[in-house]
Tab-separated table of C-alpha atoms in Angstrom:
chain	number	residue	atom	x	y	z
A	1	MET	CA	-0.061	0.659	0.516
A	2	SER	CA	1.662	3.918	-1.029
A	3	MET	CA	2.135	6.406	1.004
A	4	TRP	CA	0.494	8.767	-0.993
A	5	PHE	CA	-2.943	6.735	-0.533
A	6	LEU	CA	-2.679	6.093	3.245
A	7	LYS	CA	-1.992	9.908	3.191
A	8	LEU	CA	-5.446	10.415	1.450
A	9	LEU	CA	-6.674	8.060	3.382
A	10	GLY	CA	-6.145	10.239	6.297
A	11	HIS	CA	-7.686	12.997	5.459
A	12	LEU	CA	-10.506	11.511	4.209
A	13	ILE	CA	-11.082	9.437	7.655
A	14	LEU	CA	-10.798	12.911	9.302
A	15	ILE	CA	-13.141	15.067	6.876
A	16	THR	CA	-15.148	13.171	7.669
A	17	PHE	CA	-14.403	12.665	11.624
A	18	LEU	CA	-14.896	16.826	11.232
A	19	THR	CA	-17.866	16.851	9.637
A	20	ALA	CA	-19.635	14.979	11.936
A	21	LEU	CA	-17.810	16.478	15.054
A	22	THR	CA	-18.872	20.027	13.592
A	23	GLN	CA	-19.917	20.366	9.885
A	24	VAL	CA	-17.412	22.475	8.832
A	25	GLY	CA	-14.552	20.901	9.951
A	26	GLY	CA	-14.043	18.932	7.335
A	27	LEU	CA	-14.516	22.179	4.685
A	28	ILE	CA	-11.888	23.701	7.133
A	29	TRP	CA	-8.999	21.022	6.716
A	30	LEU	CA	-9.877	20.268	3.149
A	31	ILE	CA	-8.626	24.565	2.951
A	32	THR	CA	-5.734	24.049	5.055
A	33	VAL	CA	-4.743	21.162	2.891
A	34	PHE	CA	-4.543	23.721	-0.323
A	35	LEU	CA	-3.251	26.202	1.463
A	36	SER	CA	-0.480	24.116	3.250
A	37	ILE	CA	0.347	22.904	-0.713
A	38	LYS	CA	0.169	25.992	-2.424
A	39	THR	CA	2.433	28.100	0.764
A	40	LYS	CA	4.661	25.308	2.295
A	41	CYS	CA	2.529	26.409	5.467
A	42	LYS	CA	2.542	23.851	7.661
A	43	LYS	CA	-0.619	22.580	8.567
A	44	ARG	CA	-1.081	23.014	12.425
A	45	VAL	CA	-0.580	26.769	11.842
A	46	ILE	CA	-3.162	27.283	9.292
A	47	PHE	CA	-5.971	24.882	10.746
A	48	PRO	CA	-6.515	26.750	13.772
A	49	VAL	CA	-6.736	30.089	12.829
A	50	PHE	CA	-8.894	29.262	9.643
A	51	TYR	CA	-10.879	27.231	12.382
A	52	LEU	CA	-11.082	30.632	14.447
A	53	LEU	CA	-12.069	32.775	11.542
A	54	PHE	CA	-14.542	30.523	10.079
A	55	ASN	CA	-15.943	30.285	13.978
A	56	LEU	CA	-16.309	34.134	14.621
A	57	VAL	CA	-16.303	35.941	11.635
A	58	LEU	CA	-17.664	33.773	8.430
A	59	VAL	CA	-20.066	31.001	9.358
A	60	PRO	CA	-22.087	33.912	12.381
A	61	PRO	CA	-23.917	35.900	9.016
A	62	ILE	CA	-23.679	33.326	6.279
A	63	ALA	CA	-25.735	31.019	9.006
A	64	SER	CA	-28.452	33.767	8.822
A	65	TYR	CA	-29.390	33.143	5.636
A	66	PHE	CA	-30.574	29.085	6.806
A	67	GLY	CA	-32.689	31.162	9.380
A	68	ARG	CA	-30.046	30.451	11.975
A	69	GLU	CA	-28.840	32.314	15.197
A	70	LYS	CA	-25.609	31.893	17.516
A	71	LEU	CA	-25.842	31.619	21.485
A	72	PRO	CA	-23.177	33.703	22.938
A	73	TRP	CA	-20.143	32.485	24.069
A	74	PHE	CA	-20.812	34.286	27.629
A	75	ASP	CA	-23.948	36.458	28.578
A	76	VAL	CA	-25.434	37.679	31.596
A	77	ASN	CA	-28.298	35.699	31.103
A	78	LEU	CA	-26.847	32.850	28.535
A	79	LYS	CA	-24.165	31.034	28.096
A	80	PRO	CA	-22.814	27.144	27.289
A	81	LYS	CA	-21.860	24.975	30.063
A	82	ASN	CA	-17.888	24.923	27.792
A	83	TRP	CA	-16.322	26.184	24.670
A	84	PHE	CA	-16.799	22.834	23.386
A	85	TYR	CA	-20.560	23.672	22.265
A	86	PRO	CA	-19.537	27.150	20.566
A	87	LEU	CA	-15.636	26.261	19.028
A	88	ALA	CA	-17.297	23.085	17.663
A	89	PHE	CA	-20.315	25.161	16.003
A	90	ARG	CA	-23.609	23.173	17.804
A	91	ASN	CA	-24.747	26.371	19.641
A	92	TYR	CA	-26.927	27.708	16.883
A	93	VAL	CA	-31.001	28.431	16.638
A	94	LYS	CA	-33.481	29.952	15.614
A	95	PRO	CA	-33.648	33.571	15.862
A	96	GLU	CA	-37.322	32.619	17.988
A	97	LEU	CA	-35.591	30.360	20.624
A	98	LYS	CA	-32.802	32.304	20.993
A	99	ASN	CA	-35.414	34.971	22.557
A	100	LEU	CA	-37.267	32.853	24.356
A	101	LEU	CA	-33.763	31.893	25.981
A	102	TYR	CA	-33.428	35.143	26.609
A	103	SER	CA	-36.904	36.268	27.857
A	104	SER	CA	-36.796	33.127	29.622
A	105	SER	CA	-33.490	33.522	31.436
A	106	LYS	CA	-34.538	37.727	32.172
A	107	ALA	CA	-38.406	36.404	33.188
A	108	SER	CA	-36.575	33.646	36.129
A	109	LYS	CA	-33.715	36.227	36.854
A	110	THR	CA	-31.526	32.871	36.225
A	111	GLN	CA	-28.746	32.207	34.301
A	112	ILE	CA	-29.306	29.798	31.588
A	113	THR	CA	-26.532	27.159	30.234
A	114	TYR	CA	-26.915	25.841	27.364
A	115	LEU	CA	-25.752	22.428	26.055
A	116	HIS	CA	-25.695	21.066	22.811
A	117	GLY	CA	-28.003	22.961	20.749
A	118	ASN	CA	-28.067	23.057	16.332
A	119	PHE	CA	-25.422	23.129	13.772
A	120	PRO	CA	-25.619	26.509	11.453
A	121	PHE	CA	-26.428	24.897	8.182
A	122	PHE	CA	-28.920	22.511	6.730
A	123	ASP	CA	-31.825	20.619	7.793
A	124	LYS	CA	-31.611	17.571	8.480
A	125	PHE	CA	-27.736	17.201	9.184
A	126	PRO	CA	-27.394	14.584	11.741
A	127	LEU	CA	-25.970	16.724	15.238
A	128	LEU	CA	-25.044	13.131	17.050
A	129	PRO	CA	-25.538	11.610	18.983
A	130	HIS	CA	-28.500	13.583	19.721
A	131	LEU	CA	-31.857	12.013	16.772
A	132	SER	CA	-33.879	15.210	16.359
A	133	HIS	CA	-31.432	18.593	17.317
A	134	ASN	CA	-31.236	19.095	13.245
A	135	ASP	CA	-33.276	21.503	12.958
A	136	GLY	CA	-32.253	24.714	14.969
A	137	LYS	CA	-35.411	24.255	17.189
A	138	LYS	CA	-34.131	22.393	19.494
A	139	ILE	CA	-31.689	22.887	22.665
A	140	ASP	CA	-30.478	21.123	25.907
A	141	LEU	CA	-30.489	23.268	28.639
A	142	SER	CA	-28.852	22.635	31.756
A	143	PHE	CA	-30.737	22.629	35.741
A	144	ASN	CA	-29.821	24.655	38.421
A	145	TYR	CA	-27.566	23.988	41.150
A	146	LEU	CA	-26.680	25.067	44.584
A	147	ASN	CA	-23.329	24.341	46.461
A	148	LYS	CA	-22.237	23.079	49.367
A	149	ASN	CA	-24.434	25.995	51.933
A	150	GLY	CA	-26.671	25.787	50.190
A	151	ASN	CA	-26.772	28.924	48.108
A	152	LYS	CA	-27.188	28.723	44.294
A	153	THR	CA	-24.239	28.745	41.811
A	154	ASN	CA	-23.765	29.165	38.285
A	155	LYS	CA	-21.952	25.517	38.424
A	156	LYS	CA	-22.725	22.086	36.729
A	157	PRO	CA	-22.221	19.077	38.217
A	158	SER	CA	-20.200	17.340	35.115
A	159	LEU	CA	-17.549	19.409	32.586
A	160	SER	CA	-20.085	17.734	29.959
A	161	GLY	CA	-23.186	19.089	31.344
A	162	TYR	CA	-24.258	15.184	30.978
A	163	GLY	CA	-24.674	12.186	33.122
A	164	THR	CA	-24.876	12.892	36.476
A	165	TYR	CA	-28.696	12.414	37.471
A	166	VAL	CA	-30.738	13.717	39.976
A	167	LYS	CA	-31.753	10.322	40.917
A	168	PRO	CA	-29.465	7.446	39.612
A	169	ASN	CA	-32.082	4.253	39.011
A	170	ASN	CA	-35.296	5.416	38.519
A	171	LEU	CA	-38.112	2.992	37.210
A	172	THR	CA	-38.495	4.337	33.457
A	173	THR	CA	-34.235	3.893	33.338
A	174	GLU	CA	-34.562	0.061	35.149
A	175	ASN	CA	-38.067	-0.509	32.304
A	176	CYS	CA	-36.152	1.183	29.380
A	177	ILE	CA	-33.147	-1.317	29.763
A	178	GLU	CA	-34.670	-4.138	29.913
A	179	LYS	CA	-36.803	-3.480	26.795
A	180	GLY	CA	-33.056	-3.591	25.110
A	181	ASN	CA	-32.551	-0.002	25.059
A	182	TRP	CA	-28.890	-0.129	26.485
A	183	GLN	CA	-28.424	3.456	25.127
A	184	TYR	CA	-30.492	5.117	27.933
A	185	ASP	CA	-28.071	5.752	30.806
A	186	PHE	CA	-24.846	5.920	28.219
A	187	THR	CA	-24.039	9.624	28.832
A	188	LYS	CA	-23.126	8.595	32.669
A	189	TYR	CA	-19.971	7.760	30.830
A	190	ILE	CA	-19.650	10.793	29.268
A	191	THR	CA	-19.593	13.575	32.341
A	192	PHE	CA	-15.514	13.917	31.898
A	193	GLU	CA	-14.939	15.857	35.276
A	194	ILE	CA	-17.478	15.806	38.093
A	195	VAL	CA	-18.325	17.938	40.779
A	196	ASN	CA	-19.548	16.787	43.697
A	197	ASP	CA	-20.710	19.355	46.258
A	198	LEU	CA	-23.421	20.219	44.367
A	199	LYS	CA	-27.352	19.228	45.210
A	200	PHE	CA	-29.752	19.414	42.950
A	201	ASP	CA	-31.800	23.319	43.088
A	202	SER	CA	-35.198	21.939	42.347
A	203	ASN	CA	-37.094	25.394	42.884
A	204	SER	CA	-34.690	26.927	40.551
A	205	THR	CA	-35.249	23.943	38.575
A	206	LYS	CA	-38.289	24.474	38.677
A	207	THR	CA	-38.853	28.067	38.104
A	208	ILE	CA	-36.910	27.800	34.605
A	209	ILE	CA	-38.811	25.176	33.658
A	210	GLU	CA	-42.219	26.780	33.979
A	211	THR	CA	-40.900	29.931	32.762
A	212	LEU	CA	-40.136	28.179	29.275
A	213	LEU	CA	-42.903	26.612	29.270
A	214	SER	CA	-45.246	30.014	29.697
A	215	HIS	CA	-44.298	30.797	26.056
A	216	SER	CA	-46.295	30.231	22.848
A	217	GLU	CA	-43.708	29.129	20.730
A	218	THR	CA	-42.019	26.147	23.275
A	219	GLN	CA	-43.536	23.036	21.841
A	220	LYS	CA	-41.964	20.358	24.005
A	221	VAL	CA	-39.968	20.272	27.484
A	222	PHE	CA	-38.925	16.762	27.861
A	223	ILE	CA	-37.511	15.626	31.586
A	224	GLU	CA	-38.292	12.339	32.973
A	225	PRO	CA	-41.590	11.106	34.263
A	226	TYR	CA	-40.471	10.639	37.910
A	227	LEU	CA	-38.812	14.399	37.435
A	228	LYS	CA	-41.940	16.287	36.780
A	229	THR	CA	-43.649	14.418	39.358
A	230	ARG	CA	-41.100	15.927	41.981
A	231	LEU	CA	-41.103	18.998	40.944
A	232	GLY	CA	-45.102	19.574	40.828
A	233	LEU	CA	-44.683	19.892	37.311
A	234	ASN	CA	-48.080	19.699	35.602
A	235	ASP	CA	-48.269	20.547	32.057
A	236	ARG	CA	-49.537	17.961	30.429
A	237	SER	CA	-49.539	19.270	26.520
A	238	LYS	CA	-46.636	20.187	26.343
A	239	ILE	CA	-43.975	18.189	28.810
A	240	SER	CA	-44.102	14.410	27.664
A	241	PHE	CA	-41.842	11.828	27.640
A	242	HIS	CA	-39.025	11.236	25.435
A	243	GLY	CA	-39.275	7.139	24.832
A	244	CYS	CA	-36.864	4.700	24.896
A	245	LYS	CA	-35.023	5.216	22.416
A	246	ALA	CA	-33.574	8.460	23.467
A	247	VAL	CA	-31.269	9.133	26.945
A	248	ARG	CA	-31.959	10.005	30.035
A	249	HIS	CA	-33.171	12.925	31.128
A	250	ASP	CA	-32.846	13.676	34.519
A	251	ASP	CA	-29.767	15.232	33.785
A	252	HIS	CA	-30.907	17.941	31.644
A	253	ILE	CA	-33.061	19.768	30.341
A	254	HIS	CA	-34.459	19.128	26.585
A	255	LEU	CA	-36.939	22.410	24.621
A	256	GLN	CA	-38.026	22.628	21.175
A	257	ILE	CA	-40.339	24.680	20.286
A	258	LYS	CA	-42.633	25.185	17.175
């Protein structure tokens, strides 16, 4: 097997990986390879420069033509759980959803922390590992927590924002796994780092959810059935069970608009 073929195969694998991870990373790598050949500059120098150029300057205005807007890296009302989500172009939503998040944060007087949103371009382009984050209308949000002194904090118990469940074991999880849906609590393996001195803030989380539900644009909120009961959430039309083919939703809120 020739060295040329191995290099080509390596590029194809990397392009596929970057496209699946960020949607536009594969294109950026193609540009990097082309410029590296033309300028003799190393790819490891060109790639991060062009990646940031696309992320911060070029993609946001183009995304607006696809009806999507970029969520902020940091804002007093709205921020990502960590830098991966905006760096990976996973922080794009419809303008209506962005406005709903801002107004909900202001109304509840609580900073909202977002996780996976959507990619900037094209409906139906999969945002792995999610089943439905492909039209700009869905986003995952973190619960709120209290620190060890019982005070409100913007910290979250896992680095990824996923996998630290309010109740480690519950009947829904057991039933779903028994039916063969092994992935149902898979997110417990992708926490990446856990802070153990935080406690679920049921009052603040309930306020956020009720504020989200109060908007006419809100179509669905997914949380675990036992958590809906625990928080005393009575909206039957907008709060529903996400089904066993998804993953657990007692570590985050899934919000989608009409």
